[in-house]
CSV table of C-alpha atoms and ligand atoms in Angstrom, one decimal:
chain,number,residue,atom,x,y,z
A,252,UNK,CA,-38.6,30.6,-108.2
A,253,UNK,CA,-39.5,33.1,-105.4
A,254,UNK,CA,-43.1,33.1,-106.4
A,255,UNK,CA,-43.2,29.4,-106.6
A,256,UNK,CA,-41.9,28.8,-103.1
A,257,UNK,CA,-44.2,31.5,-101.7
A,258,UNK,CA,-47.0,29.7,-103.3
A,259,UNK,CA,-45.9,26.4,-101.9
A,260,UNK,CA,-45.6,27.9,-98.5
A,261,UNK,CA,-49.1,29.2,-98.8
A,262,UNK,CA,-50.5,25.8,-99.3
A,263,UNK,CA,-50.2,25.4,-95.6
A,264,UNK,CA,-52.4,27.2,-93.2
A,265,UNK,CA,-49.8,29.0,-91.2
A,266,UNK,CA,-48.9,31.5,-93.9
A,267,UNK,CA,-52.4,33.1,-93.9
A,268,UNK,CA,-52.4,35.7,-91.2
A,269,UNK,CA,-50.2,34.2,-88.6
A,270,UNK,CA,-49.5,36.6,-85.8
A,271,UNK,CA,-46.0,38.0,-85.9
A,272,UNK,CA,-44.2,37.8,-82.6
A,273,UNK,CA,-41.0,39.4,-83.8
A,274,UNK,CA,-39.5,41.7,-81.1
A,275,UNK,CA,-41.2,39.8,-78.3
A,276,UNK,CA,-39.4,38.1,-75.5
A,277,UNK,CA,-40.3,36.0,-72.5
A,278,UNK,CA,-39.0,37.2,-69.1
A,279,UNK,CA,-38.7,35.3,-65.9
A,280,UNK,CA,-39.1,37.3,-62.7
A,281,UNK,CA,-37.8,35.7,-59.6
A,282,UNK,CA,-40.7,36.4,-57.2
A,283,UNK,CA,-44.1,34.9,-56.6
A,284,UNK,CA,-45.7,38.3,-56.3
A,285,UNK,CA,-47.6,38.8,-59.5
A,286,UNK,CA,-48.9,42.3,-58.4
A,287,UNK,CA,-45.3,43.4,-58.0
A,288,UNK,CA,-44.3,42.2,-61.4
A,289,UNK,CA,-47.3,43.9,-63.0
A,290,UNK,CA,-46.5,47.1,-61.2
A,291,UNK,CA,-42.9,47.0,-62.5
A,292,UNK,CA,-43.9,46.3,-66.0
A,293,UNK,CA,-46.6,49.0,-65.8
A,294,UNK,CA,-43.9,51.7,-65.6
A,295,UNK,CA,-42.9,51.0,-69.2
A,296,UNK,CA,-45.9,49.3,-70.7
A,297,UNK,CA,-49.5,50.3,-70.8
A,298,UNK,CA,-51.2,47.4,-72.6
A,299,UNK,CA,-52.2,44.0,-71.2
A,300,UNK,CA,-49.5,41.4,-70.6
A,301,UNK,CA,-49.6,37.7,-71.0
A,302,UNK,CA,-48.4,35.8,-68.0
A,303,UNK,CA,-47.3,32.4,-69.1
A,304,UNK,CA,-46.9,30.8,-65.8
A,305,UNK,CA,-46.4,31.5,-62.2
A,306,UNK,CA,-44.9,29.3,-59.5
A,307,UNK,CA,-43.8,29.7,-55.9
A,308,UNK,CA,-40.4,31.0,-57.1
A,309,UNK,CA,-41.0,32.9,-60.3
A,310,UNK,CA,-43.4,34.5,-62.8
A,311,UNK,CA,-42.9,34.2,-66.6
A,312,UNK,CA,-44.2,37.0,-68.7
A,313,UNK,CA,-44.3,37.6,-72.5
A,314,UNK,CA,-43.3,41.2,-73.3
A,315,UNK,CA,-42.2,43.5,-76.1
A,316,UNK,CA,-38.4,43.4,-76.3
A,317,UNK,CA,-37.9,47.1,-75.4
A,318,UNK,CA,-40.0,46.7,-72.3
A,319,UNK,CA,-38.0,43.7,-71.3
A,320,UNK,CA,-34.8,45.6,-71.9
A,321,UNK,CA,-35.8,48.3,-69.4
A,322,UNK,CA,-36.5,45.8,-66.6
A,323,UNK,CA,-33.3,44.8,-64.8
A,324,UNK,CA,-35.2,42.0,-62.9
A,325,UNK,CA,-36.1,40.3,-66.2
A,326,UNK,CA,-34.2,37.1,-66.9
A,327,UNK,CA,-34.8,36.5,-70.6
A,328,UNK,CA,-35.8,32.8,-71.1
A,329,UNK,CA,-37.0,33.2,-74.7
A,330,UNK,CA,-35.0,35.8,-76.6
A,331,UNK,CA,-36.6,35.6,-80.1
A,332,UNK,CA,-40.2,34.6,-79.6
A,333,UNK,CA,-41.1,34.7,-83.3
A,334,UNK,CA,-38.3,32.2,-84.1
A,335,UNK,CA,-39.3,29.9,-81.2
A,336,UNK,CA,-42.9,30.0,-82.4
A,337,UNK,CA,-41.9,29.0,-85.9
A,338,UNK,CA,-39.9,26.1,-84.7
A,339,UNK,CA,-43.0,24.3,-83.3
A,340,UNK,CA,-44.7,24.0,-86.7
A,341,UNK,CA,-43.8,21.0,-88.8
A,342,UNK,CA,-40.4,21.8,-90.4
A,343,UNK,CA,-41.2,20.6,-93.9
A,344,UNK,CA,-44.8,21.3,-94.4
A,345,UNK,CA,-45.1,19.7,-97.8
A,346,UNK,CA,-43.3,16.6,-96.8
A,347,UNK,CA,-45.6,16.6,-93.8
A,348,UNK,CA,-48.7,16.9,-95.9
A,349,UNK,CA,-47.5,14.2,-98.2
A,350,UNK,CA,-46.8,11.9,-95.4
A,351,UNK,CA,-50.2,12.5,-94.0
A,352,UNK,CA,-52.0,11.3,-97.1
A,353,UNK,CA,-51.7,7.9,-95.3
A,354,UNK,CA,-54.0,9.2,-92.6
A,355,UNK,CA,-56.7,10.4,-94.9
A,356,UNK,CA,-59.7,8.5,-95.9
A,357,UNK,CA,-60.6,8.5,-99.6
A,358,UNK,CA,-63.7,10.7,-99.6
A,359,UNK,CA,-65.9,8.8,-102.1
A,360,UNK,CA,-65.5,5.3,-100.9
A,361,UNK,CA,-65.4,6.3,-97.2
A,362,UNK,CA,-62.8,3.7,-97.0
A,363,UNK,CA,-59.3,4.2,-95.6
A,364,UNK,CA,-56.5,4.7,-98.0
A,365,UNK,CA,-54.1,1.7,-97.9
A,366,UNK,CA,-51.9,2.1,-94.9
A,367,UNK,CA,-48.5,1.9,-96.5
A,368,UNK,CA,-46.4,3.6,-93.8
A,369,UNK,CA,-43.5,1.6,-92.6
A,370,UNK,CA,-43.4,3.2,-89.2
A,371,UNK,CA,-46.8,3.6,-87.7
A,372,UNK,CA,-45.6,6.2,-85.2
A,373,UNK,CA,-44.5,8.6,-87.9
A,374,UNK,CA,-47.5,10.5,-86.6
A,375,UNK,CA,-45.5,11.5,-83.6
A,376,UNK,CA,-42.6,13.1,-85.6
A,377,UNK,CA,-44.4,16.4,-85.7
A,378,UNK,CA,-47.3,18.2,-84.0
A,379,UNK,CA,-50.4,17.6,-86.0
A,380,UNK,CA,-53.3,19.9,-86.9
A,381,UNK,CA,-56.9,19.1,-86.1
A,382,UNK,CA,-57.8,17.6,-89.4
A,383,UNK,CA,-54.9,15.3,-89.2
A,384,UNK,CA,-55.6,14.3,-85.7
A,385,UNK,CA,-59.2,13.6,-86.5
A,386,UNK,CA,-58.2,11.5,-89.5
A,387,UNK,CA,-55.8,9.6,-87.3
A,388,UNK,CA,-58.6,8.9,-84.7
A,389,UNK,CA,-60.7,7.5,-87.6
A,390,UNK,CA,-57.7,5.4,-88.6
A,391,UNK,CA,-57.5,4.1,-85.0
A,392,UNK,CA,-61.2,3.2,-85.1
A,393,UNK,CA,-60.7,1.4,-88.4
A,394,UNK,CA,-57.6,-0.4,-87.3
A,395,UNK,CA,-59.0,-1.5,-83.8
A,396,UNK,CA,-62.7,-1.7,-84.4
A,397,UNK,CA,-63.2,-4.1,-81.5
A,398,UNK,CA,-61.6,-1.7,-79.1
A,399,UNK,CA,-62.4,1.8,-80.3
A,400,UNK,CA,-65.5,3.9,-80.7
A,401,UNK,CA,-65.4,7.6,-81.6
A,402,UNK,CA,-68.1,9.5,-79.7
A,403,UNK,CA,-69.3,13.0,-80.1
A,404,UNK,CA,-69.2,15.2,-77.0
A,405,UNK,CA,-70.7,18.2,-78.6
A,406,UNK,CA,-70.1,21.1,-81.0
A,407,UNK,CA,-68.0,24.2,-80.6
A,408,UNK,CA,-68.9,27.8,-81.3
A,409,UNK,CA,-67.5,27.6,-84.8
A,410,UNK,CA,-69.3,24.3,-85.5
A,411,UNK,CA,-66.5,21.8,-85.0
A,412,UNK,CA,-67.0,18.5,-83.3
A,413,UNK,CA,-65.5,17.6,-80.0
A,414,UNK,CA,-64.5,14.0,-80.2
A,415,UNK,CA,-63.9,11.5,-77.5
A,416,UNK,CA,-62.2,8.2,-78.2
A,417,UNK,CA,-63.9,5.4,-76.1
A,418,UNK,CA,-61.5,2.5,-75.6
A,419,UNK,CA,-63.2,-0.6,-74.3
A,420,UNK,CA,-62.4,-4.2,-74.6
A,421,UNK,CA,-66.1,-4.9,-73.9
A,422,UNK,CA,-65.2,-7.4,-71.1
A,423,UNK,CA,-68.4,-7.1,-69.1
A,424,UNK,CA,-67.3,-9.9,-66.8
A,425,UNK,CA,-64.0,-8.3,-66.0
A,426,UNK,CA,-65.2,-4.7,-65.9
A,427,UNK,CA,-68.8,-5.0,-64.7
A,428,UNK,CA,-69.0,-1.5,-63.2
A,429,UNK,CA,-67.4,0.1,-66.2
A,430,UNK,CA,-64.5,1.4,-64.3
A,431,UNK,CA,-63.4,4.3,-66.4
A,432,UNK,CA,-60.4,6.6,-66.7
A,433,UNK,CA,-60.9,9.9,-68.4
A,434,UNK,CA,-58.0,11.8,-70.1
A,435,UNK,CA,-58.3,15.3,-71.6
A,436,UNK,CA,-55.8,17.3,-73.5
A,437,UNK,CA,-55.7,20.7,-75.1
A,438,UNK,CA,-58.2,22.6,-72.9
A,439,UNK,CA,-55.8,25.4,-73.4
A,440,UNK,CA,-55.2,25.8,-77.2
A,441,UNK,CA,-51.5,26.6,-77.2
A,442,UNK,CA,-50.5,23.6,-75.0
A,443,UNK,CA,-49.8,21.4,-77.9
A,444,UNK,CA,-47.8,18.8,-76.1
A,445,UNK,CA,-50.9,17.9,-74.0
A,446,UNK,CA,-52.7,17.0,-77.3
A,447,UNK,CA,-49.8,15.0,-78.7
A,448,UNK,CA,-49.4,13.1,-75.3
A,449,UNK,CA,-53.1,12.2,-75.3
A,450,UNK,CA,-52.7,10.7,-78.8
A,451,UNK,CA,-49.6,8.9,-77.6
A,452,UNK,CA,-51.6,7.3,-74.8
A,453,UNK,CA,-54.2,6.1,-77.3
A,454,UNK,CA,-51.5,4.6,-79.5
A,455,UNK,CA,-49.7,2.8,-76.7
A,456,UNK,CA,-52.9,1.4,-75.1
A,457,UNK,CA,-54.3,0.1,-78.4
A,458,UNK,CA,-51.1,-1.4,-79.8
A,459,UNK,CA,-50.2,-3.0,-76.5
A,460,UNK,CA,-53.5,-4.8,-76.0
A,461,UNK,CA,-53.2,-8.5,-76.5
A,462,UNK,CA,-49.4,-8.1,-76.9
A,463,UNK,CA,-48.2,-6.7,-73.6
A,464,UNK,CA,-49.3,-7.9,-70.2
A,465,UNK,CA,-49.9,-4.4,-68.8
A,466,UNK,CA,-52.0,-3.0,-71.5
A,467,UNK,CA,-54.0,-6.2,-71.8
A,468,UNK,CA,-54.8,-6.0,-68.1
A,469,UNK,CA,-55.7,-2.3,-68.2
A,470,UNK,CA,-58.0,-2.7,-71.2
A,471,UNK,CA,-59.6,-5.8,-69.7
A,472,UNK,CA,-60.4,-4.0,-66.5
A,473,UNK,CA,-60.8,-0.4,-67.4
A,474,UNK,CA,-62.6,1.7,-70.0
A,475,UNK,CA,-60.8,4.8,-71.3
A,476,UNK,CA,-62.4,8.0,-72.5
A,477,UNK,CA,-59.8,10.2,-74.2
A,478,UNK,CA,-60.4,13.6,-75.6
A,479,UNK,CA,-57.2,14.7,-77.2
A,480,UNK,CA,-58.4,18.1,-78.4
A,481,UNK,CA,-60.9,19.5,-75.8
A,482,UNK,CA,-60.8,22.9,-77.5
A,483,UNK,CA,-60.9,22.3,-81.2
A,484,UNK,CA,-61.6,26.0,-82.2
A,485,UNK,CA,-58.8,27.3,-80.2
A,486,UNK,CA,-56.5,24.6,-81.4
A,487,UNK,CA,-57.3,25.4,-85.1
A,488,UNK,CA,-56.7,29.0,-84.3
A,489,UNK,CA,-53.2,28.3,-83.0
A,490,UNK,CA,-52.4,26.7,-86.3
A,491,UNK,CA,-53.9,29.4,-88.5
A,492,UNK,CA,-53.6,32.7,-86.7
A,493,UNK,CA,-51.9,32.8,-83.3
A,494,UNK,CA,-49.7,30.1,-82.0
A,495,UNK,CA,-50.1,31.4,-78.4
A,496,UNK,CA,-53.9,31.5,-78.3
A,497,UNK,CA,-55.2,30.0,-75.0
A,498,UNK,CA,-59.0,30.2,-74.8
A,499,UNK,CA,-61.8,28.9,-77.0
A,500,UNK,CA,-63.1,31.2,-79.8
A,501,UNK,CA,-66.6,32.0,-78.6
A,502,UNK,CA,-68.0,35.5,-79.0
A,503,UNK,CA,-68.2,37.4,-75.7
A,504,UNK,CA,-70.6,40.2,-74.8
A,505,UNK,CA,-67.9,42.6,-76.0
A,506,UNK,CA,-67.9,42.6,-79.8
A,507,UNK,CA,-64.2,42.7,-80.3
A,508,UNK,CA,-63.3,40.1,-77.8
A,509,UNK,CA,-63.4,36.4,-78.4
A,510,UNK,CA,-62.8,33.4,-76.2
A,511,UNK,CA,-63.6,32.1,-72.8
A,512,UNK,CA,-61.0,30.2,-70.7
A,513,UNK,CA,-62.6,26.8,-70.7
A,514,UNK,CA,-60.7,25.9,-67.5
A,515,UNK,CA,-62.5,28.7,-65.7
A,516,UNK,CA,-65.9,27.8,-67.0
A,517,UNK,CA,-66.9,24.7,-65.1
A,518,UNK,CA,-69.7,24.9,-62.6
A,519,UNK,CA,-68.0,24.0,-59.4
A,520,UNK,CA,-67.2,26.9,-57.1
A,521,UNK,CA,-67.4,29.1,-60.2
A,522,UNK,CA,-66.8,32.8,-59.6
A,523,UNK,CA,-66.5,35.3,-62.4
A,524,UNK,CA,-63.0,36.5,-62.7
A,525,UNK,CA,-64.4,40.0,-63.4
A,526,UNK,CA,-61.8,40.3,-66.1
A,527,UNK,CA,-62.3,42.1,-69.3
A,528,UNK,CA,-63.5,39.6,-71.9
A,529,UNK,CA,-60.3,40.1,-73.9
A,530,UNK,CA,-58.1,38.8,-71.0
A,531,UNK,CA,-56.4,35.4,-71.2
A,532,UNK,CA,-58.3,33.8,-68.4
A,533,UNK,CA,-61.8,35.3,-68.9
A,534,UNK,CA,-64.3,33.0,-67.2
A,535,UNK,CA,-67.4,34.1,-69.0
A,536,UNK,CA,-70.4,35.7,-67.3
A,537,UNK,CA,-71.9,32.5,-66.0
A,538,UNK,CA,-70.8,28.9,-65.4
A,539,UNK,CA,-70.7,26.6,-68.4
A,540,UNK,CA,-70.9,29.5,-70.8
A,541,UNK,CA,-68.1,27.9,-72.7
A,542,UNK,CA,-69.8,25.5,-75.0
A,543,UNK,CA,-67.1,22.9,-74.5
A,544,UNK,CA,-67.6,22.7,-70.7
A,545,UNK,CA,-71.3,22.7,-71.1
A,546,UNK,CA,-71.2,19.9,-73.7
A,547,UNK,CA,-68.8,18.0,-71.5
A,548,UNK,CA,-71.2,18.2,-68.5
A,549,UNK,CA,-74.1,16.9,-70.5
A,550,UNK,CA,-72.0,14.1,-72.1
A,551,UNK,CA,-70.5,13.0,-68.8
A,552,UNK,CA,-73.8,13.3,-66.9
A,553,UNK,CA,-76.2,11.8,-69.4
A,554,UNK,CA,-74.4,9.5,-71.8
A,555,UNK,CA,-72.0,8.2,-69.2
A,556,UNK,CA,-74.2,8.2,-66.2
A,557,UNK,CA,-73.8,4.4,-65.6
A,558,UNK,CA,-70.0,4.6,-65.7
A,559,UNK,CA,-68.0,4.8,-62.5
A,560,UNK,CA,-65.3,7.1,-63.2
A,561,UNK,CA,-62.2,6.2,-61.2
A,562,UNK,CA,-59.6,8.5,-62.6
A,563,UNK,CA,-59.3,11.8,-64.3
A,564,UNK,CA,-56.1,13.1,-65.9
A,565,UNK,CA,-56.0,16.5,-67.4
A,566,UNK,CA,-53.0,17.3,-69.6
A,567,UNK,CA,-51.6,20.8,-69.7
A,568,UNK,CA,-48.2,22.4,-70.0
A,569,UNK,CA,-45.7,23.8,-69.0
A,570,UNK,CA,-43.9,23.6,-65.6
A,571,UNK,CA,-43.4,19.9,-65.0
A,572,UNK,CA,-45.9,19.6,-62.2
A,573,UNK,CA,-48.3,17.0,-60.7
A,574,UNK,CA,-51.3,19.0,-59.4
A,575,UNK,CA,-53.9,17.6,-57.1
A,576,UNK,CA,-57.3,19.1,-56.2
A,577,UNK,CA,-58.6,21.6,-55.3
A,578,UNK,CA,-57.8,24.5,-57.5
A,579,UNK,CA,-60.4,26.9,-56.2
A,580,UNK,CA,-59.1,27.1,-52.6
A,581,UNK,CA,-56.3,25.9,-50.5
A,582,UNK,CA,-58.6,25.6,-47.5
A,583,UNK,CA,-60.7,22.9,-49.0
A,584,UNK,CA,-59.2,19.5,-48.0
A,585,UNK,CA,-59.5,16.9,-50.7
A,586,UNK,CA,-60.9,13.5,-49.6
A,587,UNK,CA,-58.7,10.6,-48.9
A,588,UNK,CA,-55.8,13.0,-48.8
A,589,UNK,CA,-53.0,10.6,-47.8
A,590,UNK,CA,-53.7,8.3,-50.7
A,591,UNK,CA,-54.1,11.2,-53.1
A,592,UNK,CA,-50.7,12.4,-52.1
A,593,UNK,CA,-49.3,8.9,-52.5
A,594,UNK,CA,-50.8,8.8,-56.0
A,595,UNK,CA,-49.3,12.2,-56.9
A,596,UNK,CA,-45.8,11.4,-55.7
A,597,UNK,CA,-46.1,8.0,-57.4
A,598,UNK,CA,-46.8,9.7,-60.7
A,599,UNK,CA,-43.8,12.0,-60.3
A,600,UNK,CA,-41.6,9.1,-59.4
A,601,UNK,CA,-42.7,7.0,-62.4
A,602,UNK,CA,-41.7,9.9,-64.6
A,603,UNK,CA,-38.4,10.4,-62.9
A,604,UNK,CA,-37.6,6.7,-63.3
A,605,UNK,CA,-38.4,6.7,-66.9
A,606,UNK,CA,-36.6,9.9,-68.1
A,607,UNK,CA,-34.9,11.4,-65.1
A,608,UNK,CA,-37.1,14.5,-65.3
A,609,UNK,CA,-38.2,16.1,-62.1
A,610,UNK,CA,-41.9,16.9,-61.7
A,611,UNK,CA,-43.0,18.9,-58.6
A,612,UNK,CA,-46.0,17.8,-56.6
A,613,UNK,CA,-48.3,20.5,-55.3
A,614,UNK,CA,-51.9,21.5,-54.8
A,615,UNK,CA,-53.5,23.0,-57.8
A,616,UNK,CA,-54.6,26.0,-55.7
A,617,UNK,CA,-51.0,27.0,-55.2
A,618,UNK,CA,-50.2,26.7,-58.9
A,619,UNK,CA,-53.2,28.9,-59.7
A,620,UNK,CA,-52.5,31.5,-57.1
A,621,UNK,CA,-55.8,31.0,-55.2
A,622,UNK,CA,-53.8,30.9,-52.0
A,623,UNK,CA,-52.9,34.6,-52.7
A,624,UNK,CA,-56.1,35.7,-54.3
A,625,UNK,CA,-59.3,33.7,-54.0
A,626,UNK,CA,-61.2,33.1,-57.2
A,627,UNK,CA,-58.1,32.7,-59.4
A,628,UNK,CA,-58.5,29.0,-59.4
A,629,UNK,CA,-62.3,28.8,-59.8
A,630,UNK,CA,-64.2,26.8,-62.4
A,631,UNK,CA,-61.5,24.3,-63.3
A,632,UNK,CA,-62.1,21.0,-65.1
A,633,UNK,CA,-60.0,19.3,-62.4
A,634,UNK,CA,-62.2,20.4,-59.5
A,635,UNK,CA,-65.4,19.8,-61.4
A,636,UNK,CA,-64.4,16.2,-62.4
A,637,UNK,CA,-63.0,15.5,-59.0
A,638,UNK,CA,-66.0,16.7,-57.1
A,639,UNK,CA,-68.8,15.3,-59.4
A,640,UNK,CA,-67.5,12.1,-60.9
A,641,UNK,CA,-63.9,11.0,-60.6
A,642,UNK,CA,-62.7,9.4,-57.5
A,643,UNK,CA,-59.1,10.4,-58.3
A,644,UNK,CA,-58.3,13.6,-60.2
A,645,UNK,CA,-54.9,15.0,-61.3
A,646,UNK,CA,-53.7,17.7,-63.6
A,647,UNK,CA,-50.3,17.1,-65.2
A,648,UNK,CA,-48.4,20.0,-66.4
A,649,UNK,CA,-45.9,18.6,-68.9
A,650,UNK,CA,-42.5,19.8,-70.1
A,651,UNK,CA,-40.5,21.9,-70.0
A,652,UNK,CA,-39.5,24.3,-67.1
A,653,UNK,CA,-39.2,27.4,-69.3
A,654,UNK,CA,-36.6,27.0,-72.0
A,655,UNK,CA,-39.4,26.7,-74.5
A,656,UNK,CA,-42.5,27.0,-72.4
A,657,UNK,CA,-45.6,26.4,-74.5
A,658,UNK,CA,-43.3,26.2,-77.6
A,659,UNK,CA,-41.8,22.8,-77.0
A,660,UNK,CA,-40.1,21.6,-80.2
A,661,UNK,CA,-41.5,18.5,-81.9
A,662,UNK,CA,-38.5,16.4,-81.1
A,663,UNK,CA,-39.8,16.2,-77.5
A,664,UNK,CA,-43.2,14.7,-78.4
A,665,UNK,CA,-42.1,11.1,-78.0
A,666,UNK,CA,-39.9,11.7,-74.9
A,667,UNK,CA,-42.8,13.5,-73.2
A,668,UNK,CA,-45.2,10.9,-74.4
A,669,UNK,CA,-43.0,8.1,-72.9
A,670,UNK,CA,-42.5,9.6,-69.5
A,671,UNK,CA,-46.2,10.6,-69.2
A,672,UNK,CA,-47.2,7.1,-70.3
A,673,UNK,CA,-45.1,5.8,-67.4
A,674,UNK,CA,-47.2,8.0,-65.2
A,675,UNK,CA,-50.4,6.7,-66.8
A,676,UNK,CA,-49.4,3.1,-66.1
A,677,UNK,CA,-48.8,4.0,-62.5
A,678,UNK,CA,-52.2,5.6,-62.4
A,679,UNK,CA,-53.9,2.5,-63.8
A,680,UNK,CA,-52.0,0.2,-61.4
A,681,UNK,CA,-53.0,2.5,-58.5
A,682,UNK,CA,-56.6,2.3,-59.5
A,683,UNK,CA,-56.6,-1.4,-60.0
A,684,UNK,CA,-54.9,-2.0,-56.7
A,685,UNK,CA,-57.5,-4.1,-54.8
A,686,UNK,CA,-56.4,-2.8,-51.4
A,687,UNK,CA,-57.5,0.7,-52.1
X,936,LIG,C1,-46.8,42.3,-53.6
X,936,LIG,O1,-46.4,43.5,-54.2
X,936,LIG,C2,-47.2,44.6,-54.0
X,936,LIG,C3,-46.8,45.7,-54.8
X,936,LIG,O2,-45.4,45.8,-54.8
X,936,LIG,C4,-47.3,44.8,-52.5
X,936,LIG,O3,-48.1,45.9,-52.2
X,936,LIG,C5,-47.8,43.6,-51.8
X,936,LIG,O4,-47.7,43.8,-50.4
X,936,LIG,C6,-46.9,42.4,-52.1
X,936,LIG,N1,-47.6,41.2,-51.6
X,936,LIG,C7,-47.0,40.3,-50.9
X,936,LIG,C8,-47.8,39.1,-50.4
X,936,LIG,O5,-45.8,40.4,-50.6
X,937,LIG,C1,-42.2,35.9,-87.9
X,937,LIG,O1,-42.6,34.6,-88.1
X,937,LIG,C2,-43.5,34.6,-89.2
X,937,LIG,C3,-44.1,33.2,-89.4
X,937,LIG,O2,-43.4,32.2,-88.6
X,937,LIG,C4,-42.9,35.0,-90.5
X,937,LIG,O3,-43.8,35.0,-91.6
X,937,LIG,C5,-42.4,36.5,-90.3
X,937,LIG,O4,-41.6,36.9,-91.4
X,937,LIG,C6,-41.5,36.5,-89.0
X,937,LIG,N1,-41.1,37.9,-88.8
X,937,LIG,C7,-39.9,38.3,-88.8
X,937,LIG,C8,-39.7,39.8,-88.6
X,937,LIG,O5,-38.9,37.6,-89.0
X,938,LIG,C1,-74.6,16.7,-63.4
X,938,LIG,O1,-74.2,15.9,-62.3
X,938,LIG,C2,-74.0,16.7,-61.1
X,938,LIG,C3,-73.6,15.8,-60.1
X,938,LIG,O2,-74.4,14.7,-60.0
X,938,LIG,C4,-75.3,17.4,-60.8
X,938,LIG,O3,-75.0,18.3,-59.7
X,938,LIG,C5,-75.7,18.3,-61.9
X,938,LIG,O4,-76.9,18.9,-61.7
X,938,LIG,C6,-75.8,17.4,-63.2
X,938,LIG,N1,-76.1,18.3,-64.3
X,938,LIG,C7,-77.0,17.9,-65.3
X,938,LIG,C8,-77.1,18.9,-66.4
X,938,LIG,O5,-77.6,16.9,-65.3
X,939,LIG,ZN1,-53.3,24.8,-69.4
């Protein structure tokens, strides 16, 4: 009996060599001085530390439990990290796998298996691994062939495909300039709710077209390019090895260190972080060293050169924040600042009206800490897209505010999807406003 259940458990990837977080906690320090926090921790802990997030009021840090216990300033926000990690994977793996047969294509015929599911949105009951998400994208293309085209952005270090879903109603009369909105999720591997939210957007836009006034209007007048998993290697790694992995999985110059922080790799005001390649936000040695950012640059510049990109929305977690450019410096004033602020507050308000959740609005540079130490915010996707191509650019940091952090349980997938979708609708209305 024991052996049988162990065997069954090992059918799913997470049993392989998943990193054990038992004994770890996450502490909140009520200060904005990261140096001070590091100094305090350094008295009891020699190794590197993983800073989860920082804001103007606090810094969240993941620490071994005994270190946390020594620090009187530590407010424990996650007491049993291993348990909280576990709760983000699908509860019943086998049932999940069974259910997902419906998303898989039969390999020989290259035809979809009959779609027998009663509730289409069963997909959003759990977080989904990369294979399931890619099978689901195929299903979207098969179900909405007149609206959807899957495009290849490039290949990752481990040889996986980066896929973009191009949604277009092909209305050249209504959208002659190919006004486009770009949405990316999962640049940071562990931020699963960004990935599920990007998929939720896809689903709402496609199922609403021709049925709901709003979606019909959006798709008639706008193209959407949505990349739900911008960092496929990292995402797969969070399912197989380490739920809290953040970077991609590229080999660095240092043999034992893998991964470049894609969001520090874009070539706009890029400055090397001078961090050790093992660190969480290692920028690489040169801009676009991360293959994902380089592929994206080529894709956006070459394949999409005739598109006018009106909006860029980059989905991250956690903190509940609407961040506007720039990330690299607080001294750089973004263009059309009044309207950009109006957009940012409008997004926050749309969310509050939908779910009551409060999202703060601030400049990305403050969130990154580039106001305190220049360079911390360099090379972001937001700055790059805002500067080169997108007239309006926003990064959304989704739920929550720290109770689960990156480890938001699956029951929040739909609520976060809904409130974020309210924001996306505001974004579309804002862009389609003729007075702007
Ligand atoms: C942050 O803390 C460090 C070390 O405690 C201190 O030297 C530094 O002045 C502090 N910075 C600010 C901006 O308060
Ligand atoms: C930590 O979690 C992993 C997987 O979720 C599990 O296999 C392991 O037994 C847990 N460790 C402890 C000490 O509970
Ligand atoms: C991409 O576009 C930007 C802005 O037009 C330009 O500076 C850059 O050189 C282009 N890169 C490539 C590879 O074409
Ligand atoms: Zn992120």
